[in-house]
Amino acid sequence: AAGRSAGTVQAAAPPASLRPGFERVWKRLADPTIHRPFRVTTWRALHGCLGCGAFLFSVRGSGSPFCQQPCCDGRHAVDDLTHALLHCPATAPVVDWLIATWLALTGLTAPRDPAFIIGDDPAAGWDGCGTDAWLLQQWTRLRVAAIGAVWRARVRAEGGRLGGVSLARHAASATADSVTAAIGRDWVRCTRDVRLLDQSAFCVDWWRGSSHSLSLVKFKRLWATGA
């Protein structure tokens, strides 16, 4: 090491540490109640490698870095993460719905801030956002479902597979369906032996260590406010 130049030593130094508490972002994202494809989409967004137009253009050097949604035709709007998930006129109504839904559920206003909605930084959230782990996890479930649903709807829209439904309506509906389905699955685990739902044709080894049952106490801790 003594023979290295100062530049080499500097280049080999460890990168600056992540902001304090950032490891909890991954713990929140690892929530098994969240639809896995939506978790993967959000993971890619957090790593800056989601396949929006600007990212693909920077990697491939071909194609267009601009948004291809019909509403952005001729606007030359750079299709980066913020545009694709928050600001595009095709997806902005979903963010409006997300914020309005959260306000109706909790009385709290989630800021329309990319650092909060995409980057999951509690410091950019509502007052005291980082002090209530349970509430932040509920927000994560709804937020990740919305991000995943928006991205899936964008992909389907580009392939003409939305069946005449607007991208925003499709994504908002998919978000609600995803969260309510997760609650429903946990409720079934709480009230019935899911191994018997298919006349015992399901191989118990497929659980891979996951519990087939859920206590009422744990269900309330997962989903019920004030539990």
JSON list of N, CA and C in Angstrom, two decimals, residues 143-206:
[
{"chain": "A", "resi": 143, "resn": "ARG", "atom": "N", "xyz": [-47.71, 2.65, -1.13]},
{"chain": "A", "resi": 143, "resn": "ARG", "atom": "CA", "xyz": [-46.81, 3.34, -2.08]},
{"chain": "A", "resi": 143, "resn": "ARG", "atom": "C", "xyz": [-46.18, 2.36, -3.07]},
{"chain": "A", "resi": 144, "resn": "VAL", "atom": "N", "xyz": [-45.68, 1.24, -2.57]},
{"chain": "A", "resi": 144, "resn": "VAL", "atom": "CA", "xyz": [-45.04, 0.26, -3.46]},
{"chain": "A", "resi": 144, "resn": "VAL", "atom": "C", "xyz": [-46.05, -0.35, -4.42]},
{"chain": "A", "resi": 145, "resn": "ALA", "atom": "N", "xyz": [-47.26, -0.60, -3.93]},
{"chain": "A", "resi": 145, "resn": "ALA", "atom": "CA", "xyz": [-48.31, -1.11, -4.81]},
{"chain": "A", "resi": 145, "resn": "ALA", "atom": "C", "xyz": [-48.61, -0.11, -5.93]},
{"chain": "A", "resi": 146, "resn": "ALA", "atom": "N", "xyz": [-48.63, 1.18, -5.58]},
{"chain": "A", "resi": 146, "resn": "ALA", "atom": "CA", "xyz": [-48.91, 2.21, -6.58]},
{"chain": "A", "resi": 146, "resn": "ALA", "atom": "C", "xyz": [-47.78, 2.30, -7.61]},
{"chain": "A", "resi": 147, "resn": "ILE", "atom": "N", "xyz": [-46.54, 2.28, -7.14]},
{"chain": "A", "resi": 147, "resn": "ILE", "atom": "CA", "xyz": [-45.40, 2.35, -8.05]},
{"chain": "A", "resi": 147, "resn": "ILE", "atom": "C", "xyz": [-45.40, 1.15, -9.00]},
{"chain": "A", "resi": 148, "resn": "GLY", "atom": "N", "xyz": [-45.59, -0.04, -8.43]},
{"chain": "A", "resi": 148, "resn": "GLY", "atom": "CA", "xyz": [-45.61, -1.23, -9.26]},
{"chain": "A", "resi": 148, "resn": "GLY", "atom": "C", "xyz": [-46.76, -1.24, -10.25]},
{"chain": "A", "resi": 149, "resn": "ALA", "atom": "N", "xyz": [-47.92, -0.78, -9.81]},
{"chain": "A", "resi": 149, "resn": "ALA", "atom": "CA", "xyz": [-49.10, -0.76, -10.69]},
{"chain": "A", "resi": 149, "resn": "ALA", "atom": "C", "xyz": [-48.93, 0.26, -11.81]},
{"chain": "A", "resi": 150, "resn": "VAL", "atom": "N", "xyz": [-48.36, 1.42, -11.49]},
{"chain": "A", "resi": 150, "resn": "VAL", "atom": "CA", "xyz": [-48.11, 2.44, -12.51]},
{"chain": "A", "resi": 150, "resn": "VAL", "atom": "C", "xyz": [-47.15, 1.90, -13.57]},
{"chain": "A", "resi": 151, "resn": "TRP", "atom": "N", "xyz": [-46.09, 1.27, -13.12]},
{"chain": "A", "resi": 151, "resn": "TRP", "atom": "CA", "xyz": [-45.10, 0.77, -14.08]},
{"chain": "A", "resi": 151, "resn": "TRP", "atom": "C", "xyz": [-45.70, -0.34, -14.95]},
{"chain": "A", "resi": 152, "resn": "ARG", "atom": "N", "xyz": [-46.43, -1.24, -14.34]},
{"chain": "A", "resi": 152, "resn": "ARG", "atom": "CA", "xyz": [-47.05, -2.31, -15.12]},
{"chain": "A", "resi": 152, "resn": "ARG", "atom": "C", "xyz": [-48.05, -1.76, -16.12]},
{"chain": "A", "resi": 153, "resn": "ALA", "atom": "N", "xyz": [-48.81, -0.74, -15.71]},
{"chain": "A", "resi": 153, "resn": "ALA", "atom": "CA", "xyz": [-49.78, -0.13, -16.62]},
{"chain": "A", "resi": 153, "resn": "ALA", "atom": "C", "xyz": [-49.08, 0.58, -17.78]},
{"chain": "A", "resi": 154, "resn": "ARG", "atom": "N", "xyz": [-47.94, 1.21, -17.50]},
{"chain": "A", "resi": 154, "resn": "ARG", "atom": "CA", "xyz": [-47.18, 1.86, -18.57]},
{"chain": "A", "resi": 154, "resn": "ARG", "atom": "C", "xyz": [-46.71, 0.84, -19.60]},
{"chain": "A", "resi": 155, "resn": "VAL", "atom": "N", "xyz": [-46.20, -0.27, -19.12]},
{"chain": "A", "resi": 155, "resn": "VAL", "atom": "CA", "xyz": [-45.72, -1.33, -20.03]},
{"chain": "A", "resi": 155, "resn": "VAL", "atom": "C", "xyz": [-46.88, -1.86, -20.86]},
{"chain": "A", "resi": 156, "resn": "ARG", "atom": "N", "xyz": [-48.02, -2.09, -20.22]},
{"chain": "A", "resi": 156, "resn": "ARG", "atom": "CA", "xyz": [-49.18, -2.60, -20.95]},
{"chain": "A", "resi": 156, "resn": "ARG", "atom": "C", "xyz": [-49.72, -1.57, -21.93]},
{"chain": "A", "resi": 157, "resn": "ALA", "atom": "N", "xyz": [-49.67, -0.30, -21.56]},
{"chain": "A", "resi": 157, "resn": "ALA", "atom": "CA", "xyz": [-50.15, 0.76, -22.44]},
{"chain": "A", "resi": 157, "resn": "ALA", "atom": "C", "xyz": [-49.30, 0.82, -23.71]},
{"chain": "A", "resi": 158, "resn": "GLU", "atom": "N", "xyz": [-47.99, 0.67, -23.55]},
{"chain": "A", "resi": 158, "resn": "GLU", "atom": "CA", "xyz": [-47.10, 0.70, -24.72]},
{"chain": "A", "resi": 158, "resn": "GLU", "atom": "C", "xyz": [-47.39, -0.46, -25.66]},
{"chain": "A", "resi": 159, "resn": "GLY", "atom": "N", "xyz": [-47.90, -1.55, -25.11]},
{"chain": "A", "resi": 159, "resn": "GLY", "atom": "CA", "xyz": [-48.24, -2.69, -25.94]},
{"chain": "A", "resi": 159, "resn": "GLY", "atom": "C", "xyz": [-49.70, -2.72, -26.34]},
{"chain": "A", "resi": 160, "resn": "GLY", "atom": "N", "xyz": [-50.44, -1.64, -26.03]},
{"chain": "A", "resi": 160, "resn": "GLY", "atom": "CA", "xyz": [-51.85, -1.55, -26.39]},
{"chain": "A", "resi": 160, "resn": "GLY", "atom": "C", "xyz": [-52.70, -2.57, -25.67]},
{"chain": "A", "resi": 161, "resn": "ARG", "atom": "N", "xyz": [-52.34, -2.88, -24.40]},
{"chain": "A", "resi": 161, "resn": "ARG", "atom": "CA", "xyz": [-53.03, -3.95, -23.68]},
{"chain": "A", "resi": 161, "resn": "ARG", "atom": "C", "xyz": [-53.82, -3.46, -22.47]},
{"chain": "A", "resi": 162, "resn": "LEU", "atom": "N", "xyz": [-54.33, -2.24, -22.53]},
{"chain": "A", "resi": 162, "resn": "LEU", "atom": "CA", "xyz": [-55.15, -1.73, -21.43]},
{"chain": "A", "resi": 162, "resn": "LEU", "atom": "C", "xyz": [-56.64, -1.84, -21.71]},
{"chain": "A", "resi": 163, "resn": "GLY", "atom": "N", "xyz": [-56.99, -2.32, -22.86]},
{"chain": "A", "resi": 163, "resn": "GLY", "atom": "CA", "xyz": [-58.40, -2.56, -23.18]},
{"chain": "A", "resi": 163, "resn": "GLY", "atom": "C", "xyz": [-59.27, -1.33, -23.16]},
{"chain": "A", "resi": 164, "resn": "GLY", "atom": "N", "xyz": [-58.71, -0.19, -23.55]},
{"chain": "A", "resi": 164, "resn": "GLY", "atom": "CA", "xyz": [-59.49, 1.03, -23.61]},
{"chain": "A", "resi": 164, "resn": "GLY", "atom": "C", "xyz": [-59.61, 1.76, -22.28]},
{"chain": "A", "resi": 165, "resn": "VAL", "atom": "N", "xyz": [-59.08, 1.19, -21.20]},
{"chain": "A", "resi": 165, "resn": "VAL", "atom": "CA", "xyz": [-59.10, 1.84, -19.90]},
{"chain": "A", "resi": 165, "resn": "VAL", "atom": "C", "xyz": [-57.90, 2.78, -19.79]},
{"chain": "A", "resi": 166, "resn": "SER", "atom": "N", "xyz": [-58.07, 3.92, -19.17]},
{"chain": "A", "resi": 166, "resn": "SER", "atom": "CA", "xyz": [-56.95, 4.85, -19.03]},
{"chain": "A", "resi": 166, "resn": "SER", "atom": "C", "xyz": [-55.88, 4.24, -18.14]},
{"chain": "A", "resi": 167, "resn": "LEU", "atom": "N", "xyz": [-54.65, 4.66, -18.38]},
{"chain": "A", "resi": 167, "resn": "LEU", "atom": "CA", "xyz": [-53.53, 4.16, -17.58]},
{"chain": "A", "resi": 167, "resn": "LEU", "atom": "C", "xyz": [-53.75, 4.44, -16.10]},
{"chain": "A", "resi": 168, "resn": "ALA", "atom": "N", "xyz": [-54.21, 5.66, -15.79]},
{"chain": "A", "resi": 168, "resn": "ALA", "atom": "CA", "xyz": [-54.39, 6.04, -14.39]},
{"chain": "A", "resi": 168, "resn": "ALA", "atom": "C", "xyz": [-55.46, 5.19, -13.71]},
{"chain": "A", "resi": 169, "resn": "ARG", "atom": "N", "xyz": [-56.58, 4.99, -14.39]},
{"chain": "A", "resi": 169, "resn": "ARG", "atom": "CA", "xyz": [-57.66, 4.18, -13.80]},
{"chain": "A", "resi": 169, "resn": "ARG", "atom": "C", "xyz": [-57.19, 2.74, -13.60]},
{"chain": "A", "resi": 170, "resn": "HIS", "atom": "N", "xyz": [-56.48, 2.19, -14.58]},
{"chain": "A", "resi": 170, "resn": "HIS", "atom": "CA", "xyz": [-55.97, 0.83, -14.48]},
{"chain": "A", "resi": 170, "resn": "HIS", "atom": "C", "xyz": [-55.01, 0.70, -13.31]},
{"chain": "A", "resi": 171, "resn": "ALA", "atom": "N", "xyz": [-54.09, 1.66, -13.15]},
{"chain": "A", "resi": 171, "resn": "ALA", "atom": "CA", "xyz": [-53.08, 1.58, -12.09]},
{"chain": "A", "resi": 171, "resn": "ALA", "atom": "C", "xyz": [-53.70, 1.78, -10.71]},
{"chain": "A", "resi": 172, "resn": "ALA", "atom": "N", "xyz": [-54.62, 2.73, -10.57]},
{"chain": "A", "resi": 172, "resn": "ALA", "atom": "CA", "xyz": [-55.26, 2.95, -9.28]},
{"chain": "A", "resi": 172, "resn": "ALA", "atom": "C", "xyz": [-56.06, 1.73, -8.85]},
{"chain": "A", "resi": 173, "resn": "SER", "atom": "N", "xyz": [-56.78, 1.14, -9.80]},
{"chain": "A", "resi": 173, "resn": "SER", "atom": "CA", "xyz": [-57.56, -0.06, -9.49]},
{"chain": "A", "resi": 173, "resn": "SER", "atom": "C", "xyz": [-56.65, -1.22, -9.10]},
{"chain": "A", "resi": 174, "resn": "ALA", "atom": "N", "xyz": [-55.54, -1.37, -9.81]},
{"chain": "A", "resi": 174, "resn": "ALA", "atom": "CA", "xyz": [-54.60, -2.46, -9.50]},
{"chain": "A", "resi": 174, "resn": "ALA", "atom": "C", "xyz": [-53.96, -2.25, -8.13]},
{"chain": "A", "resi": 175, "resn": "THR", "atom": "N", "xyz": [-53.71, -0.99, -7.77]},
{"chain": "A", "resi": 175, "resn": "THR", "atom": "CA", "xyz": [-53.13, -0.70, -6.45]},
{"chain": "A", "resi": 175, "resn": "THR", "atom": "C", "xyz": [-54.07, -1.13, -5.34]},
{"chain": "A", "resi": 176, "resn": "ALA", "atom": "N", "xyz": [-55.33, -0.71, -5.46]},
{"chain": "A", "resi": 176, "resn": "ALA", "atom": "CA", "xyz": [-56.33, -1.08, -4.46]},
{"chain": "A", "resi": 176, "resn": "ALA", "atom": "C", "xyz": [-56.52, -2.59, -4.40]},
{"chain": "A", "resi": 177, "resn": "ASP", "atom": "N", "xyz": [-56.56, -3.24, -5.56]},
{"chain": "A", "resi": 177, "resn": "ASP", "atom": "CA", "xyz": [-56.74, -4.69, -5.61]},
{"chain": "A", "resi": 177, "resn": "ASP", "atom": "C", "xyz": [-55.58, -5.41, -4.93]},
{"chain": "A", "resi": 178, "resn": "SER", "atom": "N", "xyz": [-54.37, -4.91, -5.15]},
{"chain": "A", "resi": 178, "resn": "SER", "atom": "CA", "xyz": [-53.20, -5.56, -4.58]},
{"chain": "A", "resi": 178, "resn": "SER", "atom": "C", "xyz": [-53.21, -5.51, -3.06]},
{"chain": "A", "resi": 179, "resn": "VAL", "atom": "N", "xyz": [-53.52, -4.34, -2.51]},
{"chain": "A", "resi": 179, "resn": "VAL", "atom": "CA", "xyz": [-53.51, -4.19, -1.06]},
{"chain": "A", "resi": 179, "resn": "VAL", "atom": "C", "xyz": [-54.66, -4.97, -0.41]},
{"chain": "A", "resi": 180, "resn": "THR", "atom": "N", "xyz": [-55.85, -4.87, -0.99]},
{"chain": "A", "resi": 180, "resn": "THR", "atom": "CA", "xyz": [-56.98, -5.59, -0.41]},
{"chain": "A", "resi": 180, "resn": "THR", "atom": "C", "xyz": [-56.80, -7.10, -0.54]},
{"chain": "A", "resi": 181, "resn": "ALA", "atom": "N", "xyz": [-56.17, -7.56, -1.61]},
{"chain": "A", "resi": 181, "resn": "ALA", "atom": "CA", "xyz": [-55.90, -8.99, -1.77]},
{"chain": "A", "resi": 181, "resn": "ALA", "atom": "C", "xyz": [-54.93, -9.47, -0.70]},
{"chain": "A", "resi": 182, "resn": "ALA", "atom": "N", "xyz": [-53.92, -8.64, -0.36]},
{"chain": "A", "resi": 182, "resn": "ALA", "atom": "CA", "xyz": [-52.97, -9.02, 0.69]},
{"chain": "A", "resi": 182, "resn": "ALA", "atom": "C", "xyz": [-53.67, -9.15, 2.03]},
{"chain": "A", "resi": 183, "resn": "ILE", "atom": "N", "xyz": [-54.58, -8.21, 2.33]},
{"chain": "A", "resi": 183, "resn": "ILE", "atom": "CA", "xyz": [-55.34, -8.29, 3.57]},
{"chain": "A", "resi": 183, "resn": "ILE", "atom": "C", "xyz": [-56.21, -9.55, 3.56]},
{"chain": "A", "resi": 184, "resn": "GLY", "atom": "N", "xyz": [-56.84, -9.82, 2.43]},
{"chain": "A", "resi": 184, "resn": "GLY", "atom": "CA", "xyz": [-57.69, -11.00, 2.32]},
{"chain": "A", "resi": 184, "resn": "GLY", "atom": "C", "xyz": [-56.92, -12.30, 2.51]},
{"chain": "A", "resi": 185, "resn": "ARG", "atom": "N", "xyz": [-55.73, -12.38, 1.94]},
{"chain": "A", "resi": 185, "resn": "ARG", "atom": "CA", "xyz": [-54.92, -13.59, 2.09]},
{"chain": "A", "resi": 185, "resn": "ARG", "atom": "C", "xyz": [-54.55, -13.82, 3.55]},
{"chain": "A", "resi": 186, "resn": "ASP", "atom": "N", "xyz": [-54.17, -12.73, 4.22]},
{"chain": "A", "resi": 186, "resn": "ASP", "atom": "CA", "xyz": [-53.80, -12.88, 5.64]},
{"chain": "A", "resi": 186, "resn": "ASP", "atom": "C", "xyz": [-55.03, -13.24, 6.49]},
{"chain": "A", "resi": 187, "resn": "TRP", "atom": "N", "xyz": [-56.19, -12.71, 6.11]},
{"chain": "A", "resi": 187, "resn": "TRP", "atom": "CA", "xyz": [-57.39, -13.05, 6.86]},
{"chain": "A", "resi": 187, "resn": "TRP", "atom": "C", "xyz": [-57.74, -14.53, 6.69]},
{"chain": "A", "resi": 188, "resn": "VAL", "atom": "N", "xyz": [-57.56, -15.06, 5.50]},
{"chain": "A", "resi": 188, "resn": "VAL", "atom": "CA", "xyz": [-57.80, -16.49, 5.28]},
{"chain": "A", "resi": 188, "resn": "VAL", "atom": "C", "xyz": [-56.84, -17.32, 6.13]},
{"chain": "A", "resi": 189, "resn": "ARG", "atom": "N", "xyz": [-55.59, -16.92, 6.17]},
{"chain": "A", "resi": 189, "resn": "ARG", "atom": "CA", "xyz": [-54.61, -17.62, 7.01]},
{"chain": "A", "resi": 189, "resn": "ARG", "atom": "C", "xyz": [-54.99, -17.55, 8.49]},
{"chain": "A", "resi": 190, "resn": "CYS", "atom": "N", "xyz": [-55.69, -16.47, 8.86]},
{"chain": "A", "resi": 190, "resn": "CYS", "atom": "CA", "xyz": [-56.07, -16.27, 10.24]},
{"chain": "A", "resi": 190, "resn": "CYS", "atom": "C", "xyz": [-57.29, -17.09, 10.62]},
{"chain": "A", "resi": 191, "resn": "THR", "atom": "N", "xyz": [-58.16, -17.36, 9.66]},
{"chain": "A", "resi": 191, "resn": "THR", "atom": "CA", "xyz": [-59.45, -17.98, 9.98]},
{"chain": "A", "resi": 191, "resn": "THR", "atom": "C", "xyz": [-59.60, -19.41, 9.49]},
{"chain": "A", "resi": 192, "resn": "ARG", "atom": "N", "xyz": [-58.72, -19.84, 8.57]},
{"chain": "A", "resi": 192, "resn": "ARG", "atom": "CA", "xyz": [-58.87, -21.18, 8.02]},
{"chain": "A", "resi": 192, "resn": "ARG", "atom": "C", "xyz": [-57.51, -21.85, 7.87]},
{"chain": "A", "resi": 193, "resn": "ASP", "atom": "N", "xyz": [-57.51, -23.17, 7.75]},
{"chain": "A", "resi": 193, "resn": "ASP", "atom": "CA", "xyz": [-56.29, -23.91, 7.46]},
{"chain": "A", "resi": 193, "resn": "ASP", "atom": "C", "xyz": [-56.16, -23.95, 5.93]},
{"chain": "A", "resi": 194, "resn": "VAL", "atom": "N", "xyz": [-55.29, -23.09, 5.41]},
{"chain": "A", "resi": 194, "resn": "VAL", "atom": "CA", "xyz": [-55.20, -22.95, 3.96]},
{"chain": "A", "resi": 194, "resn": "VAL", "atom": "C", "xyz": [-54.69, -24.22, 3.28]},
{"chain": "A", "resi": 195, "resn": "ARG", "atom": "N", "xyz": [-54.11, -25.11, 4.05]},
{"chain": "A", "resi": 195, "resn": "ARG", "atom": "CA", "xyz": [-53.63, -26.36, 3.45]},
{"chain": "A", "resi": 195, "resn": "ARG", "atom": "C", "xyz": [-54.78, -27.25, 3.00]},
{"chain": "A", "resi": 196, "resn": "LEU", "atom": "N", "xyz": [-55.99, -26.94, 3.48]},
{"chain": "A", "resi": 196, "resn": "LEU", "atom": "CA", "xyz": [-57.15, -27.77, 3.16]},
{"chain": "A", "resi": 196, "resn": "LEU", "atom": "C", "xyz": [-58.06, -27.13, 2.12]},
{"chain": "A", "resi": 197, "resn": "LEU", "atom": "N", "xyz": [-57.67, -25.96, 1.62]},
{"chain": "A", "resi": 197, "resn": "LEU", "atom": "CA", "xyz": [-58.54, -25.26, 0.69]},
{"chain": "A", "resi": 197, "resn": "LEU", "atom": "C", "xyz": [-58.69, -25.98, -0.64]},
{"chain": "A", "resi": 198, "resn": "ASP", "atom": "N", "xyz": [-57.70, -26.77, -1.03]},
{"chain": "A", "resi": 198, "resn": "ASP", "atom": "CA", "xyz": [-57.76, -27.48, -2.30]},
{"chain": "A", "resi": 198, "resn": "ASP", "atom": "C", "xyz": [-57.85, -28.98, -2.09]},
{"chain": "A", "resi": 199, "resn": "GLN", "atom": "N", "xyz": [-58.56, -29.38, -1.05]},
{"chain": "A", "resi": 199, "resn": "GLN", "atom": "CA", "xyz": [-58.74, -30.80, -0.72]},
{"chain": "A", "resi": 199, "resn": "GLN", "atom": "C", "xyz": [-57.40, -31.51, -0.53]},
{"chain": "A", "resi": 200, "resn": "SER", "atom": "N", "xyz": [-56.49, -30.80, 0.12]},
{"chain": "A", "resi": 200, "resn": "SER", "atom": "CA", "xyz": [-55.18, -31.33, 0.48]},
{"chain": "A", "resi": 200, "resn": "SER", "atom": "C", "xyz": [-54.31, -31.70, -0.72]},
{"chain": "A", "resi": 201, "resn": "ALA", "atom": "N", "xyz": [-54.61, -31.14, -1.89]},
{"chain": "A", "resi": 201, "resn": "ALA", "atom": "CA", "xyz": [-53.77, -31.41, -3.06]},
{"chain": "A", "resi": 201, "resn": "ALA", "atom": "C", "xyz": [-52.50, -30.56, -3.06]},
{"chain": "A", "resi": 202, "resn": "PHE", "atom": "N", "xyz": [-52.48, -29.55, -2.21]},
{"chain": "A", "resi": 202, "resn": "PHE", "atom": "CA", "xyz": [-51.31, -28.67, -2.13]},
{"chain": "A", "resi": 202, "resn": "PHE", "atom": "C", "xyz": [-50.21, -29.33, -1.31]},
{"chain": "A", "resi": 203, "resn": "CYS", "atom": "N", "xyz": [-49.01, -29.36, -1.85]},
{"chain": "A", "resi": 203, "resn": "CYS", "atom": "CA", "xyz": [-47.89, -29.98, -1.16]},
{"chain": "A", "resi": 203, "resn": "CYS", "atom": "C", "xyz": [-47.38, -29.04, -0.05]},
{"chain": "A", "resi": 204, "resn": "VAL", "atom": "N", "xyz": [-47.39, -29.51, 1.18]},
{"chain": "A", "resi": 204, "resn": "VAL", "atom": "CA", "xyz": [-47.00, -28.64, 2.30]},
{"chain": "A", "resi": 204, "resn": "VAL", "atom": "C", "xyz": [-45.55, -28.21, 2.20]},
{"chain": "A", "resi": 205, "resn": "ASP", "atom": "N", "xyz": [-44.71, -28.98, 1.50]},
{"chain": "A", "resi": 205, "resn": "ASP", "atom": "CA", "xyz": [-43.31, -28.60, 1.36]},
{"chain": "A", "resi": 205, "resn": "ASP", "atom": "C", "xyz": [-43.15, -27.31, 0.56]},
{"chain": "A", "resi": 206, "resn": "TRP", "atom": "N", "xyz": [-44.18, -26.94, -0.22]},
{"chain": "A", "resi": 206, "resn": "TRP", "atom": "CA", "xyz": [-44.08, -25.73, -1.02]},
{"chain": "A", "resi": 206, "resn": "TRP", "atom": "C", "xyz": [-44.11, -24.47, -0.18]}
]
